[in-house]
């Protein structure tokens, strides 16, 4: 399947280099979060999902288990499930168990290893279900529904990955998914909700330092894949709640004046300057509905957990 412009390692490296050069040349410096996810980044993210402080995964999975039958009823039978950014695939297994006679499962993942591992896990759990893992970038979705297996599609976008995009980008992404999924589509969206700042900040700055390692892996990856010379001991992980923008921001703070070399260019950092490496926007049910509607979707049903920490929403085209 090539509907996602399946990305080979050389092409991925060239995109990674371009994005880093562009982001480190900007003021303030910023990099797209998708480059966190090489094999080591996916491994570290898996560790994050099991941390005490990281409530989103366990909260979303419990909610998915609880409302699975209602999701199945809202989605209807025979859906082709298309997951965007699958990670471990644990949530896909829960969803597929709940749905009535799913017709096929496809996952689209920027980490080729995760795409394959998820497809293999799902195939082993659901023998007879046509299953495919595709390595590629879901921010470049062709509006080409016939390239997916036939049948009404149910997009699945869990983990609040939508929150990694600013509101205009998130709207474009949801709208592109609507085109990608085609007529009669539905989309099951997992979104993290606004809550106490201390809970949010702890989730992105855990005591064991796994999230710090995940953030710093971006620089380690640049050294590994692009021959950059980041000194990992000269940058520190930071997570801060930005209430005006309703987002957690992850940064890497330069601990001294320094110059880093990458792709034949030099990038100067002053002590204290940061690279903004990720935003995680937090939603309210109303802000999520508004965003979905701006992207041309209709909110069919929305569920939250008992603490109102996380939402699952089913949207229809
Ligand atoms: C926040 S994690 C969520 C993982 C999983 N869906 C979950 O709910 O636990 C984001 C996932 O999306 C993938 N990803 C991030 N940006 C992507 C992109 N632009 N295209 C495809 N996959 C992407 C990452 O590799 C990672 O597996």
Tab-separated table of C-alpha atoms and ligand atoms in Angstrom:
chain	number	residue	atom	x	y	z
A	1	UNK	CA	0.000	0.000	0.000
A	2	UNK	CA	1.489	3.373	-0.911
A	3	UNK	CA	-1.323	5.770	-0.090
A	4	UNK	CA	0.775	7.324	2.621
A	5	UNK	CA	3.832	7.817	0.440
A	6	UNK	CA	5.515	5.086	2.507
A	7	UNK	CA	8.729	6.615	3.753
A	8	UNK	CA	12.046	4.790	3.367
A	9	UNK	CA	14.879	5.499	5.840
A	10	UNK	CA	16.834	7.758	3.458
A	11	UNK	CA	13.791	9.931	2.669
A	12	UNK	CA	12.885	10.063	6.380
A	13	UNK	CA	16.431	11.172	7.251
A	14	UNK	CA	16.301	13.949	4.625
A	15	UNK	CA	12.953	15.194	6.013
A	16	UNK	CA	14.289	15.010	9.565
A	17	UNK	CA	17.368	17.058	8.580
A	18	UNK	CA	15.250	19.668	6.739
A	19	UNK	CA	12.822	20.032	9.649
A	20	UNK	CA	15.642	20.396	12.193
A	21	UNK	CA	17.532	22.956	10.102
A	22	UNK	CA	14.334	24.947	9.581
A	23	UNK	CA	13.257	24.702	13.225
A	24	UNK	CA	16.658	25.554	14.701
A	25	UNK	CA	16.965	28.544	12.329
A	26	UNK	CA	13.663	29.975	13.626
A	27	UNK	CA	13.183	32.301	16.596
A	28	UNK	CA	12.213	30.855	19.021
A	29	UNK	CA	13.747	27.492	18.100
A	30	UNK	CA	11.216	24.717	17.622
A	31	UNK	CA	11.081	21.169	16.223
A	32	UNK	CA	8.121	18.980	15.132
A	33	UNK	CA	7.316	16.223	17.681
A	34	UNK	CA	6.952	13.498	15.049
A	35	UNK	CA	10.767	13.104	15.020
A	36	UNK	CA	10.748	11.804	18.612
A	37	UNK	CA	9.596	8.454	17.293
A	38	UNK	CA	12.465	6.308	16.082
A	39	UNK	CA	12.794	2.824	17.626
A	40	UNK	CA	14.306	4.275	20.827
A	41	UNK	CA	11.679	7.047	20.999
A	42	UNK	CA	8.845	4.524	20.620
A	43	UNK	CA	10.431	2.347	23.332
A	44	UNK	CA	10.686	5.342	25.689
A	45	UNK	CA	7.105	6.404	24.899
A	46	UNK	CA	5.978	2.862	25.791
A	47	UNK	CA	7.754	3.283	29.157
A	48	UNK	CA	6.074	6.668	29.679
A	49	UNK	CA	2.627	5.112	29.186
A	50	UNK	CA	3.318	2.804	32.167
A	51	UNK	CA	4.449	5.573	34.555
A	52	UNK	CA	2.388	6.415	37.632
A	53	UNK	CA	2.292	10.122	36.658
A	54	UNK	CA	1.204	9.460	33.056
A	55	UNK	CA	-2.568	9.092	33.547
A	56	UNK	CA	-3.691	9.493	29.866
A	57	UNK	CA	-3.031	5.926	28.650
A	58	UNK	CA	-4.651	4.057	31.524
A	59	UNK	CA	-7.547	6.540	31.662
A	60	UNK	CA	-8.259	6.284	27.933
A	61	UNK	CA	-7.965	2.478	27.965
A	62	UNK	CA	-10.348	2.143	30.906
A	63	UNK	CA	-12.823	4.446	29.165
A	64	UNK	CA	-12.481	2.513	25.911
A	65	UNK	CA	-13.229	-0.734	27.757
A	66	UNK	CA	-16.176	0.801	29.558
A	67	UNK	CA	-17.897	2.412	26.560
A	68	UNK	CA	-16.783	-0.127	23.930
A	69	UNK	CA	-20.333	-1.477	23.408
A	70	UNK	CA	-21.678	2.068	22.908
A	71	UNK	CA	-18.878	2.832	20.440
A	72	UNK	CA	-19.717	-0.381	18.566
A	73	UNK	CA	-23.349	0.644	18.366
A	74	UNK	CA	-22.507	4.175	17.195
A	75	UNK	CA	-19.990	2.916	14.586
A	76	UNK	CA	-22.127	0.052	13.256
A	77	UNK	CA	-20.855	-3.275	11.856
A	78	UNK	CA	-18.271	-4.037	9.164
A	79	UNK	CA	-15.947	-1.066	9.644
A	80	UNK	CA	-12.459	-0.842	8.139
A	81	UNK	CA	-10.470	0.561	11.072
A	82	UNK	CA	-7.715	3.018	10.094
A	83	UNK	CA	-5.509	4.014	13.018
A	84	UNK	CA	-3.317	7.120	12.822
A	85	UNK	CA	-0.157	6.873	14.964
A	86	UNK	CA	-0.775	3.487	16.562
A	87	UNK	CA	2.149	3.153	18.988
A	88	UNK	CA	1.837	-0.235	20.692
A	89	UNK	CA	-1.547	-1.134	19.194
A	90	UNK	CA	-2.991	-1.994	22.639
A	91	UNK	CA	-5.868	0.430	22.118
A	92	UNK	CA	-6.570	-0.982	18.655
A	93	UNK	CA	-6.978	-4.433	20.204
A	94	UNK	CA	-9.520	-3.059	22.688
A	95	UNK	CA	-11.448	-1.254	19.954
A	96	UNK	CA	-11.443	-4.223	17.568
A	97	UNK	CA	-12.696	-6.513	20.367
A	98	UNK	CA	-15.598	-4.150	21.002
A	99	UNK	CA	-16.634	-3.556	17.366
A	100	UNK	CA	-19.113	-5.761	15.549
A	101	UNK	CA	-17.446	-7.726	12.719
A	102	UNK	CA	-14.667	-5.264	11.826
A	103	UNK	CA	-13.707	-5.755	8.147
A	104	UNK	CA	-9.989	-4.835	8.221
A	105	UNK	CA	-7.356	-2.965	10.228
A	106	UNK	CA	-4.731	-0.573	8.843
A	107	UNK	CA	-2.291	1.459	10.929
A	108	UNK	CA	-0.287	4.427	9.703
A	109	UNK	CA	2.857	5.078	11.735
A	110	UNK	CA	5.907	7.274	11.332
A	111	UNK	CA	8.044	4.656	13.117
A	112	UNK	CA	8.326	1.709	10.681
A	113	UNK	CA	9.111	-0.723	13.515
A	114	UNK	CA	5.957	0.316	15.392
A	115	UNK	CA	3.842	0.012	12.202
A	116	UNK	CA	5.021	-3.569	11.697
A	117	UNK	CA	4.828	-4.542	15.376
A	118	UNK	CA	1.285	-3.194	15.701
A	119	UNK	CA	0.102	-4.955	12.540
A	120	UNK	CA	1.701	-8.222	13.755
A	121	UNK	CA	0.144	-7.891	17.226
A	122	UNK	CA	-3.305	-7.211	15.800
A	123	UNK	CA	-2.985	-10.041	13.248
A	124	UNK	CA	-2.040	-12.480	16.031
A	125	UNK	CA	-4.944	-11.331	18.233
A	126	UNK	CA	-7.537	-11.343	15.430
A	127	UNK	CA	-6.801	-14.260	13.095
A	128	UNK	CA	-8.603	-13.856	9.773
A	129	UNK	CA	-8.807	-10.044	10.028
A	130	UNK	CA	-6.997	-8.416	7.069
A	131	UNK	CA	-4.308	-6.272	8.715
A	132	UNK	CA	-1.685	-3.874	7.363
A	133	UNK	CA	0.954	-1.636	8.909
A	134	UNK	CA	2.136	1.300	6.813
A	135	UNK	CA	5.166	3.455	7.630
A	136	UNK	CA	4.469	7.069	6.715
A	137	UNK	CA	3.475	10.523	7.854
A	138	UNK	CA	-0.213	11.172	8.553
A	139	UNK	CA	0.308	14.904	8.103
A	140	UNK	CA	0.639	14.177	4.361
A	141	UNK	CA	-2.527	12.177	3.704
A	142	UNK	CA	-3.549	11.917	0.081
A	143	UNK	CA	-7.280	12.343	-0.401
A	144	UNK	CA	-7.445	8.934	-2.017
A	145	UNK	CA	-9.922	6.712	-0.167
A	146	UNK	CA	-9.898	3.817	-2.673
A	147	UNK	CA	-6.287	3.054	-1.679
A	148	UNK	CA	-7.643	1.750	1.646
A	149	UNK	CA	-9.543	-1.560	1.888
A	150	UNK	CA	-13.150	-1.275	0.719
A	151	UNK	CA	-15.979	-0.738	3.186
A	152	UNK	CA	-17.098	2.039	5.517
A	153	UNK	CA	-14.110	3.352	7.432
A	154	UNK	CA	-13.699	4.131	11.079
A	155	UNK	CA	-10.649	6.321	11.714
A	156	UNK	CA	-9.054	5.867	15.126
A	157	UNK	CA	-6.869	8.664	16.513
A	158	UNK	CA	-6.232	7.937	20.206
A	159	UNK	CA	-3.608	9.084	22.714
A	160	UNK	CA	-4.506	12.775	22.309
A	161	UNK	CA	-1.945	12.910	19.490
A	162	UNK	CA	-4.256	15.580	18.025
A	163	UNK	CA	-3.068	17.810	20.888
A	164	UNK	CA	0.440	17.890	19.391
A	165	UNK	CA	-0.864	20.224	16.688
A	166	UNK	CA	-1.748	23.877	17.079
A	167	UNK	CA	-5.448	24.640	16.495
A	168	UNK	CA	-5.097	25.569	12.800
A	169	UNK	CA	-2.946	22.487	12.061
A	170	UNK	CA	-5.327	20.264	14.055
A	171	UNK	CA	-8.262	21.520	12.003
A	172	UNK	CA	-6.397	20.779	8.744
A	173	UNK	CA	-5.416	17.330	9.992
A	174	UNK	CA	-8.990	16.396	10.985
A	175	UNK	CA	-10.280	17.711	7.686
A	176	UNK	CA	-7.633	15.713	5.746
A	177	UNK	CA	-8.584	12.573	7.691
A	178	UNK	CA	-12.199	13.100	6.601
A	179	UNK	CA	-11.054	13.144	2.965
A	180	UNK	CA	-8.741	10.187	3.508
A	181	UNK	CA	-11.442	8.060	5.121
A	182	UNK	CA	-14.043	8.888	2.459
A	183	UNK	CA	-17.835	8.976	2.329
A	184	UNK	CA	-19.702	7.451	5.261
A	185	UNK	CA	-16.651	7.654	7.494
A	186	UNK	CA	-16.581	8.000	11.262
A	187	UNK	CA	-13.627	8.956	13.446
A	188	UNK	CA	-13.040	7.882	17.036
A	189	UNK	CA	-10.892	10.535	18.652
A	190	UNK	CA	-9.161	10.352	22.054
A	191	UNK	CA	-8.484	13.749	23.639
A	192	UNK	CA	-6.909	14.774	26.924
A	193	UNK	CA	-8.930	17.329	28.905
A	194	UNK	CA	-7.910	20.455	30.844
A	195	UNK	CA	-7.207	19.681	34.501
A	196	UNK	CA	-5.119	20.756	37.452
A	197	UNK	CA	-1.748	22.168	36.306
A	198	UNK	CA	0.205	20.069	38.832
A	199	UNK	CA	-1.291	16.835	37.450
A	200	UNK	CA	-0.516	17.924	33.890
A	201	UNK	CA	3.049	19.009	34.596
A	202	UNK	CA	3.860	15.804	36.509
A	203	UNK	CA	2.603	13.734	33.563
A	204	UNK	CA	5.232	15.398	31.344
A	205	UNK	CA	8.037	15.555	33.925
A	206	UNK	CA	8.055	12.257	35.792
A	207	UNK	CA	10.211	11.519	38.827
A	208	UNK	CA	12.178	8.733	37.089
A	209	UNK	CA	13.186	11.047	34.252
A	210	UNK	CA	11.784	8.860	31.453
A	211	UNK	CA	10.078	11.845	29.782
A	212	UNK	CA	13.371	13.757	30.016
A	213	UNK	CA	15.104	10.864	28.222
A	214	UNK	CA	12.312	10.844	25.611
A	215	UNK	CA	12.756	14.584	24.990
A	216	UNK	CA	16.575	14.331	24.857
A	217	UNK	CA	16.300	11.372	22.469
A	218	UNK	CA	15.478	13.920	19.767
A	219	UNK	CA	19.019	15.288	20.078
A	220	UNK	CA	20.490	11.792	20.414
A	221	UNK	CA	18.645	10.807	17.239
A	222	UNK	CA	20.042	13.853	15.418
A	223	UNK	CA	23.535	12.749	16.487
A	224	UNK	CA	22.877	9.116	15.442
A	225	UNK	CA	21.077	9.721	12.151
A	226	UNK	CA	22.411	13.067	10.967
A	227	UNK	CA	25.912	13.211	12.479
A	228	UNK	CA	25.001	16.268	14.604
A	229	UNK	CA	27.142	17.073	17.657
A	230	UNK	CA	24.596	17.883	20.384
A	231	UNK	CA	26.116	17.477	23.873
A	232	UNK	CA	23.244	15.771	25.701
A	233	UNK	CA	24.585	16.875	29.083
A	234	UNK	CA	24.322	20.541	28.023
A	235	UNK	CA	20.508	20.517	27.562
A	236	UNK	CA	17.814	20.013	30.216
A	237	UNK	CA	14.224	18.796	29.873
A	238	UNK	CA	11.462	21.190	30.891
A	239	UNK	CA	7.645	20.823	30.936
A	240	UNK	CA	5.415	23.849	31.584
A	241	UNK	CA	1.674	24.451	31.521
A	242	UNK	CA	0.738	27.439	29.359
A	243	UNK	CA	-2.786	28.334	30.556
A	244	UNK	CA	-3.400	31.035	27.908
A	245	UNK	CA	-2.797	28.546	25.097
A	246	UNK	CA	-4.257	25.591	27.079
A	247	UNK	CA	-1.194	23.467	26.390
A	248	UNK	CA	1.693	21.705	28.040
A	249	UNK	CA	4.945	22.725	26.400
A	250	UNK	CA	8.043	20.561	26.411
A	251	UNK	CA	11.337	22.338	25.922
A	252	UNK	CA	15.037	21.507	25.916
A	253	UNK	CA	16.919	24.280	27.693
A	254	UNK	CA	20.523	25.039	26.774
A	255	UNK	CA	22.579	25.026	29.972
A	256	UNK	CA	25.329	27.244	28.523
A	257	UNK	CA	26.328	29.326	25.517
A	258	UNK	CA	27.163	26.746	22.867
A	259	UNK	CA	27.247	26.053	19.146
A	260	UNK	CA	25.868	22.861	17.628
A	261	UNK	CA	26.674	21.578	14.137
A	262	UNK	CA	24.151	19.831	11.922
A	263	UNK	CA	23.920	19.236	8.163
A	264	UNK	CA	26.881	21.526	7.476
A	265	UNK	CA	25.391	24.421	9.466
A	266	UNK	CA	26.195	25.932	12.861
A	267	UNK	CA	23.446	26.794	15.375
A	268	UNK	CA	24.281	29.108	18.269
A	269	UNK	CA	22.487	28.745	21.625
A	270	UNK	CA	22.687	31.232	24.460
A	271	UNK	CA	22.537	29.916	28.034
A	272	UNK	CA	18.861	29.518	28.986
A	273	UNK	CA	17.556	29.505	25.411
A	274	UNK	CA	15.159	26.645	24.640
A	275	UNK	CA	14.061	24.435	21.773
A	276	UNK	CA	10.276	24.038	21.959
A	277	UNK	CA	10.020	20.332	21.130
A	278	UNK	CA	6.333	19.526	21.763
A	279	UNK	CA	2.997	21.071	22.594
A	280	UNK	CA	0.192	18.991	24.070
A	281	UNK	CA	-2.989	21.012	23.818
A	282	UNK	CA	-5.654	20.127	26.366
A	283	UNK	CA	-9.310	20.307	25.407
A	284	UNK	CA	-12.728	20.798	26.906
A	285	UNK	CA	-15.667	18.853	25.432
A	286	UNK	CA	-16.814	22.172	23.919
A	287	UNK	CA	-13.428	23.108	22.396
A	288	UNK	CA	-13.134	19.590	20.950
A	289	UNK	CA	-16.607	19.794	19.409
A	290	UNK	CA	-15.861	23.260	17.948
A	291	UNK	CA	-12.604	22.027	16.419
A	292	UNK	CA	-14.270	18.925	14.934
A	293	UNK	CA	-17.090	20.994	13.456
A	294	UNK	CA	-14.663	23.498	11.913
A	295	UNK	CA	-13.009	20.507	10.225
A	296	UNK	CA	-16.355	19.432	8.756
A	297	UNK	CA	-17.169	16.601	11.194
A	298	UNK	CA	-20.325	16.226	13.295
A	299	UNK	CA	-20.012	15.166	16.915
A	300	UNK	CA	-22.151	12.042	17.308
A	301	UNK	CA	-21.315	11.138	20.897
A	302	UNK	CA	-18.723	12.018	23.530
A	303	UNK	CA	-17.768	10.078	26.645
A	304	UNK	CA	-15.542	11.087	29.542
A	305	UNK	CA	-14.104	9.071	32.442
A	306	UNK	CA	-15.502	9.581	35.958
A	307	UNK	CA	-12.914	12.308	36.746
A	308	UNK	CA	-13.491	14.114	33.413
A	309	UNK	CA	-9.778	13.776	32.649
A	310	UNK	CA	-10.043	12.260	29.169
A	311	UNK	CA	-12.639	12.175	26.387
A	312	UNK	CA	-13.462	9.786	23.581
A	313	UNK	CA	-15.558	11.314	20.826
A	314	UNK	CA	-17.104	9.668	17.812
A	315	UNK	CA	-17.416	11.988	14.830
A	316	UNK	CA	-19.291	11.396	11.597
A	317	UNK	CA	-18.521	12.846	8.187
B	1	LIG	C1	1.496	10.261	21.543
B	1	LIG	S1	1.932	8.780	20.721
B	1	LIG	C2	0.403	7.889	20.849
B	1	LIG	C3	0.554	6.418	20.582
B	1	LIG	C4	-0.753	5.607	20.675
B	1	LIG	N1	-1.697	6.018	19.659
B	1	LIG	C5	-1.387	5.773	22.021
B	1	LIG	O1	-2.532	6.208	22.067
B	1	LIG	O2	-0.762	5.423	23.039
B	1	LIG	C6	1.945	9.287	19.038
B	1	LIG	C7	2.112	8.146	18.052
B	1	LIG	O3	1.902	8.656	16.734
B	1	LIG	C8	3.033	8.401	15.911
B	1	LIG	N2	3.189	9.602	15.089
B	1	LIG	C9	3.513	10.854	15.522
B	1	LIG	N3	3.505	11.725	14.501
B	1	LIG	C10	3.173	11.006	13.391
B	1	LIG	C11	2.993	11.346	12.023
B	1	LIG	N4	3.155	12.590	11.604
B	1	LIG	N5	2.641	10.357	11.154
B	1	LIG	C12	2.472	9.066	11.588
B	1	LIG	N6	2.625	8.692	12.877
B	1	LIG	C13	2.971	9.644	13.770
B	1	LIG	C14	4.181	8.156	16.860
B	1	LIG	O4	5.169	7.322	16.307
B	1	LIG	C15	3.481	7.522	18.061
B	1	LIG	O5	3.370	6.123	17.928
